[in-house]
Coordinates of C-alpha atoms in Angstrom, one line a residue:
X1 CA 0.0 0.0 0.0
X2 CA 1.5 3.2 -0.9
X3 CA 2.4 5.8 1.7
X4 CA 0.5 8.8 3.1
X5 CA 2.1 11.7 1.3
X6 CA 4.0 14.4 3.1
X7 CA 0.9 17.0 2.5
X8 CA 0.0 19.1 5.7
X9 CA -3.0 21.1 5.3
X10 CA -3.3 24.4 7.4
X11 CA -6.6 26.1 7.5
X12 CA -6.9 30.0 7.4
X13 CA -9.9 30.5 8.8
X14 CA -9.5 34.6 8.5
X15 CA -9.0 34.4 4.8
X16 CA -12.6 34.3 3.4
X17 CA -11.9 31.2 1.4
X18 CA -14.4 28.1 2.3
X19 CA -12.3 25.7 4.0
X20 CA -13.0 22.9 1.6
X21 CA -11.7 25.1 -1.1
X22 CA -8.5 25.9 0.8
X23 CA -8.0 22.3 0.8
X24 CA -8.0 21.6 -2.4
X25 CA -6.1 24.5 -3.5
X26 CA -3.7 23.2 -1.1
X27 CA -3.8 20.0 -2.8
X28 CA -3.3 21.2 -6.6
X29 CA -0.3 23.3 -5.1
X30 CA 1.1 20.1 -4.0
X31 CA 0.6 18.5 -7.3
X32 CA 2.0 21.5 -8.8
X33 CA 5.2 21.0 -7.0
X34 CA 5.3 17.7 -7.4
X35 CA 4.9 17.2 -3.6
X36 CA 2.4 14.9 -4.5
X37 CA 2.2 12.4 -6.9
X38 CA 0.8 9.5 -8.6
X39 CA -0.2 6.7 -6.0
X40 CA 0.2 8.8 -3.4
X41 CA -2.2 8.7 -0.4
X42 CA -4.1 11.7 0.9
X43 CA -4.4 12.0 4.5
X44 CA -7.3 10.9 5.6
X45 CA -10.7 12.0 6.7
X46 CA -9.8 11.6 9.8
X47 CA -5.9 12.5 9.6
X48 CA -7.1 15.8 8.4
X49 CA -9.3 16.3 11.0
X50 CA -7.3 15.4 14.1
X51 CA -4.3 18.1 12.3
X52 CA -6.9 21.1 11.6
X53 CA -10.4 20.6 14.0
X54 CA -12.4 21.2 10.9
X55 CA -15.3 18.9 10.0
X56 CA -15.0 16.0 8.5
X57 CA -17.6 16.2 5.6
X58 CA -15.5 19.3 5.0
X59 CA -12.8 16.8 3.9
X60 CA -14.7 14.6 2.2
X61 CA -16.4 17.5 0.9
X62 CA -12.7 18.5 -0.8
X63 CA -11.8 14.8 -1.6
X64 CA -14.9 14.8 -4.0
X65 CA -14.4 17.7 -5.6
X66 CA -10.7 17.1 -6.2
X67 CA -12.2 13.2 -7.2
X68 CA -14.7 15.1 -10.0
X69 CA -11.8 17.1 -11.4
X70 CA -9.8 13.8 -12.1
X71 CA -6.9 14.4 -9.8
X72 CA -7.3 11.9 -7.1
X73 CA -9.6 8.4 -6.6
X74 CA -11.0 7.2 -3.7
X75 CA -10.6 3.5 -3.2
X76 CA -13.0 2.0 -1.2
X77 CA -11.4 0.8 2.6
X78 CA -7.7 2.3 1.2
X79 CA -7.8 5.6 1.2
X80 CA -8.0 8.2 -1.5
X81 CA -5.3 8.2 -4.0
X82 CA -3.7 11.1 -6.3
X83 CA -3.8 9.8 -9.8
X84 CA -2.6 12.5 -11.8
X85 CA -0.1 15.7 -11.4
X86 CA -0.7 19.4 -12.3
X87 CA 2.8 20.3 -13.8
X88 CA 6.3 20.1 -13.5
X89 CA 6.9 23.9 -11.5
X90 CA 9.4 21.9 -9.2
X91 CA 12.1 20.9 -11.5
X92 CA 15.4 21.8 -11.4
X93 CA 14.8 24.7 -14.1
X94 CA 13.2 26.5 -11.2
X95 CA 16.0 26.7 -9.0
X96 CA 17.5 30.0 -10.3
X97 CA 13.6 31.9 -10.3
X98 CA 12.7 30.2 -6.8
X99 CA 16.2 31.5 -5.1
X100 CA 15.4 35.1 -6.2
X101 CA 11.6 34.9 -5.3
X102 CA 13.0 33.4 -1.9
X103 CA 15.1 36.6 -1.8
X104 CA 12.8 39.0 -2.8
X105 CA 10.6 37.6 0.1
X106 CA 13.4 37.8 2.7
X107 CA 13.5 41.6 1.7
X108 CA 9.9 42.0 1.8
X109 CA 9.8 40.8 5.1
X110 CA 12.9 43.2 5.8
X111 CA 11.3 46.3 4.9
X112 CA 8.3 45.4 7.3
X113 CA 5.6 43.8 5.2
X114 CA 4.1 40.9 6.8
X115 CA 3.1 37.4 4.9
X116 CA -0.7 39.2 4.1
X117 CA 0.8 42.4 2.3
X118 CA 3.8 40.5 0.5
X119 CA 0.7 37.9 -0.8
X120 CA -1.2 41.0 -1.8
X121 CA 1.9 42.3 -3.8
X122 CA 2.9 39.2 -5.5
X123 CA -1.0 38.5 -6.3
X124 CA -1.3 41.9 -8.1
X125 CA 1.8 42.0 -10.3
X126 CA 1.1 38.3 -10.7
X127 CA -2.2 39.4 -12.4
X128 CA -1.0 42.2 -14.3
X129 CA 1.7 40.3 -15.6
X130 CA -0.4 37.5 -17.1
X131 CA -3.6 39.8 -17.7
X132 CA -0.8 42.2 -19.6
X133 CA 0.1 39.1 -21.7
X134 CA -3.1 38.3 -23.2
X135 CA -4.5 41.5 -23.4
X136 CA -1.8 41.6 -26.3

């Protein structure tokens, strides 16, 4: 039987965003990074719900939906498995980009802004960066 994977989720309950739905963002960031992959176990149900305190339909909830968009299966008595990745943004062709976003962080954090406002930043030139490229 495969192992659980090394996904913790953490529940923001200040940011406005359902807590199902912060789950399985938190999931496809994984897959993203390849943190998770094929075969992979999720935690489970209850896993989840011992880590966070949240309910645990919301899980199952966030299981189903991530189920219905073909990323992970749920096999009866074993668990729910990932079946499928989201990209390759962890490879070693990232290296350079993530060392100077991880610096560019550490200097965002320097000049006083806390994790909130240096989200807010990145979030906006993130979106006028890509809205910029297909306005073209």
């Amino acid at each position: 039987m495969a192992q659980s994977a090394a996904v913790e989720y953490r529940i923001d309950r200040r940011s406005g965003v359902a807590t199902y739905l912060q789950i399985v963002q938190q999931t496809k960031q994984a897959l993203r990074l390849n943190l998770l992959k094929p075969g992979d176990r999720l935690p489970t149900a209850r896993e989840v719900v011992e880590a966070t305190a949240i309910n645990p339909n919301t899980v199952l909830k966030a299981y189903r939906e991530l189920e219905r968009e073909g990323l992970v299966e749920a096999r009866r008595g074993l668990g729910t498995f990932v079946t499928r990745t989201l990209g390759s943004a962890a490879t070693a062709d990232d290296a350079p980009l993530r060392a100077e976003l991880a610096d560019w962080a550490r200097r965002a954090r320097a000049a006083g802004l806390d994790k909130d406002d240096v989200n807010a930043l990145f979030t906006a030139v993130l979106t006028k960066t890509f809205e910029g490229d297909q306005a073209g």
